[in-house]
Amino acid sequence: MKKVFAISIGLMMAISVFGQSIKVTPTLKKGMVKTYSVTTTMIAVGQTVNVTSEEKFTVTKETSNGFEMTMESSNFKSDGDNQNLMGRLATLGEEMMKDCKIQIRLDKEGRVVEVVNYEDVKAKALASGNKLIDDLLEAAPEISQLLSKEQLQQQLAGELTPERLTKSLTISSSPLALFGRTIATGMEDTYDNNMVTLKRLWVVIGKNITASSKTNMSREELKAYVLSQVEKTAPQQASMIKDNIDQVLDSGLLKLDVNEQASYELGDDLWVKSLETKTESDIVGQKSSSQIKVQLKN
């Protein structure tokens, strides 16, 4: 009898969830300010780094086509230092963007369209990034045996394209990630997290939304990804790897597994009240994980 009752409850819950959907069109008006605390923990190569910061979003303009807002990242604190190189490398992106004021254009439904002041943001991020490269090479000069300072700088500049910068504002750990989207329980989509392509499955329960994601790359996409990474990190080996990439894939030694769980709680105005992402990766035997928590402060 208890088993039948439990099955009935489970069935009722499934029915209540099935078919639920939500259109995330947030309230936006000039002068609106949202501030979030961000806590990140990353583990890689047996080292752990913890980072805290704040993200402030201010709606600055209403236009005929939508809105403009500024995003500022501040109060950056990290326990990754020159004695914790993996931690320092893991937080390079966050360190580069701290204190940058990014102007963002949104459409009428709140979807991110572009970074308005891209050139200014790129210049400031590159200046900060190049300083960090100098610090890393001073702390670990052996890095230059793999990649020269010039190659590191070129790699950094290549990551700061208008497309990748805009994409970074809508990755799963961003408060803007769901803006302008209609999401339904059972919906599937593909998601480029600026590293690999993932396949996501969504569940909607009222204003609570979850997404389960895992690697979803074809053989050709995997080959392209591996070659692009080799060209960035070990360009002198790129030709050899390209000639033998099929054999490497067939050997099974090349593993690329990424799993991510993301959960969002929305407020009545459909801005994120809180979100959390947990990611576990196994890339060519190198395991890492991260947990990011974002909480609305005001």
mmCIF file with all atom_site columns, C-alpha atoms in Angstrom, residues 92-93 96-97 100 102 115 118-130 152-166 168 194 232:
data_model
loop_
_atom_site.group_PDB
_atom_site.id
_atom_site.type_symbol
_atom_site.label_atom_id
_atom_site.label_alt_id
_atom_site.label_comp_id
_atom_site.label_asym_id
_atom_site.label_entity_id
_atom_site.label_seq_id
_atom_site.pdbx_PDB_ins_code
_atom_site.Cartn_x
_atom_site.Cartn_y
_atom_site.Cartn_z
_atom_site.occupancy
_atom_site.B_iso_or_equiv
_atom_site.pdbx_formal_charge
_atom_site.auth_seq_id
_atom_site.auth_comp_id
_atom_site.auth_asym_id
_atom_site.auth_atom_id
_atom_site.pdbx_PDB_model_num
ATOM 1  C CA . LEU A 1 92  ? 42.914 34.695 -15.094 1.00 0.00 ? 92  LEU A CA 1
ATOM 2  C CA . GLY A 1 93  ? 39.696 35.653 -16.878 1.00 0.00 ? 93  GLY A CA 1
ATOM 3  C CA . MET A 1 96  ? 41.372 40.517 -16.284 1.00 0.00 ? 96  MET A CA 1
ATOM 4  C CA . MET A 1 97  ? 37.820 41.818 -16.174 1.00 0.00 ? 97  MET A CA 1
ATOM 5  C CA . CYS A 1 100 ? 36.007 46.979 -16.192 1.00 0.00 ? 100 CYS A CA 1
ATOM 6  C CA . ILE A 1 102 ? 31.002 46.842 -19.721 1.00 0.00 ? 102 ILE A CA 1
ATOM 7  C CA . VAL A 1 115 ? 28.960 44.853 -26.013 1.00 0.00 ? 115 VAL A CA 1
ATOM 8  C CA . TYR A 1 118 ? 34.034 46.552 -26.922 1.00 0.00 ? 118 TYR A CA 1
ATOM 9  C CA . GLU A 1 119 ? 37.256 48.338 -27.904 1.00 0.00 ? 119 GLU A CA 1
ATOM 10 C CA . ASP A 1 120 ? 37.599 50.014 -24.492 1.00 0.00 ? 120 ASP A CA 1
ATOM 11 C CA . VAL A 1 121 ? 36.904 46.760 -22.640 1.00 0.00 ? 121 VAL A CA 1
ATOM 12 C CA . LYS A 1 122 ? 39.378 44.843 -24.800 1.00 0.00 ? 122 LYS A CA 1
ATOM 13 C CA . ALA A 1 123 ? 42.123 47.441 -24.241 1.00 0.00 ? 123 ALA A CA 1
ATOM 14 C CA . LYS A 1 124 ? 41.683 47.400 -20.453 1.00 0.00 ? 124 LYS A CA 1
ATOM 15 C CA . ALA A 1 125 ? 41.429 43.596 -20.303 1.00 0.00 ? 125 ALA A CA 1
ATOM 16 C CA . LEU A 1 126 ? 44.563 43.154 -22.425 1.00 0.00 ? 126 LEU A CA 1
ATOM 17 C CA . ALA A 1 127 ? 46.542 45.598 -20.276 1.00 0.00 ? 127 ALA A CA 1
ATOM 18 C CA . SER A 1 128 ? 45.503 43.720 -17.144 1.00 0.00 ? 128 SER A CA 1
ATOM 19 C CA . GLY A 1 129 ? 46.048 40.317 -18.792 1.00 0.00 ? 129 GLY A CA 1
ATOM 20 C CA . ASN A 1 130 ? 49.537 41.187 -20.012 1.00 0.00 ? 130 ASN A CA 1
ATOM 21 C CA . LEU A 1 152 ? 50.630 33.847 -24.504 1.00 0.00 ? 152 LEU A CA 1
ATOM 22 C CA . GLN A 1 153 ? 49.695 37.417 -25.380 1.00 0.00 ? 153 GLN A CA 1
ATOM 23 C CA . GLN A 1 154 ? 48.410 36.360 -28.812 1.00 0.00 ? 154 GLN A CA 1
ATOM 24 C CA . GLN A 1 155 ? 46.363 33.590 -27.223 1.00 0.00 ? 155 GLN A CA 1
ATOM 25 C CA . LEU A 1 156 ? 44.909 36.069 -24.760 1.00 0.00 ? 156 LEU A CA 1
ATOM 26 C CA . ALA A 1 157 ? 43.981 38.529 -27.510 1.00 0.00 ? 157 ALA A CA 1
ATOM 27 C CA . GLY A 1 158 ? 42.337 35.708 -29.469 1.00 0.00 ? 158 GLY A CA 1
ATOM 28 C CA . GLU A 1 159 ? 39.996 35.034 -26.559 1.00 0.00 ? 159 GLU A CA 1
ATOM 29 C CA . LEU A 1 160 ? 38.779 38.642 -26.519 1.00 0.00 ? 160 LEU A CA 1
ATOM 30 C CA . THR A 1 161 ? 36.785 38.723 -29.751 1.00 0.00 ? 161 THR A CA 1
ATOM 31 C CA . PRO A 1 162 ? 33.444 40.603 -29.770 1.00 0.00 ? 162 PRO A CA 1
ATOM 32 C CA . GLU A 1 163 ? 31.588 37.286 -30.119 1.00 0.00 ? 163 GLU A CA 1
ATOM 33 C CA . ARG A 1 164 ? 33.336 35.561 -27.202 1.00 0.00 ? 164 ARG A CA 1
ATOM 34 C CA . LEU A 1 165 ? 33.006 38.589 -24.940 1.00 0.00 ? 165 LEU A CA 1
ATOM 35 C CA . THR A 1 166 ? 29.272 38.825 -25.683 1.00 0.00 ? 166 THR A CA 1
ATOM 36 C CA . SER A 1 168 ? 30.614 35.299 -21.765 1.00 0.00 ? 168 SER A CA 1
ATOM 37 C CA . ASN A 1 194 ? 33.242 29.019 -24.626 1.00 0.00 ? 194 ASN A CA 1
ATOM 38 C CA . LYS A 1 232 ? 47.166 27.421 -28.663 1.00 0.00 ? 232 LYS A CA 1
#
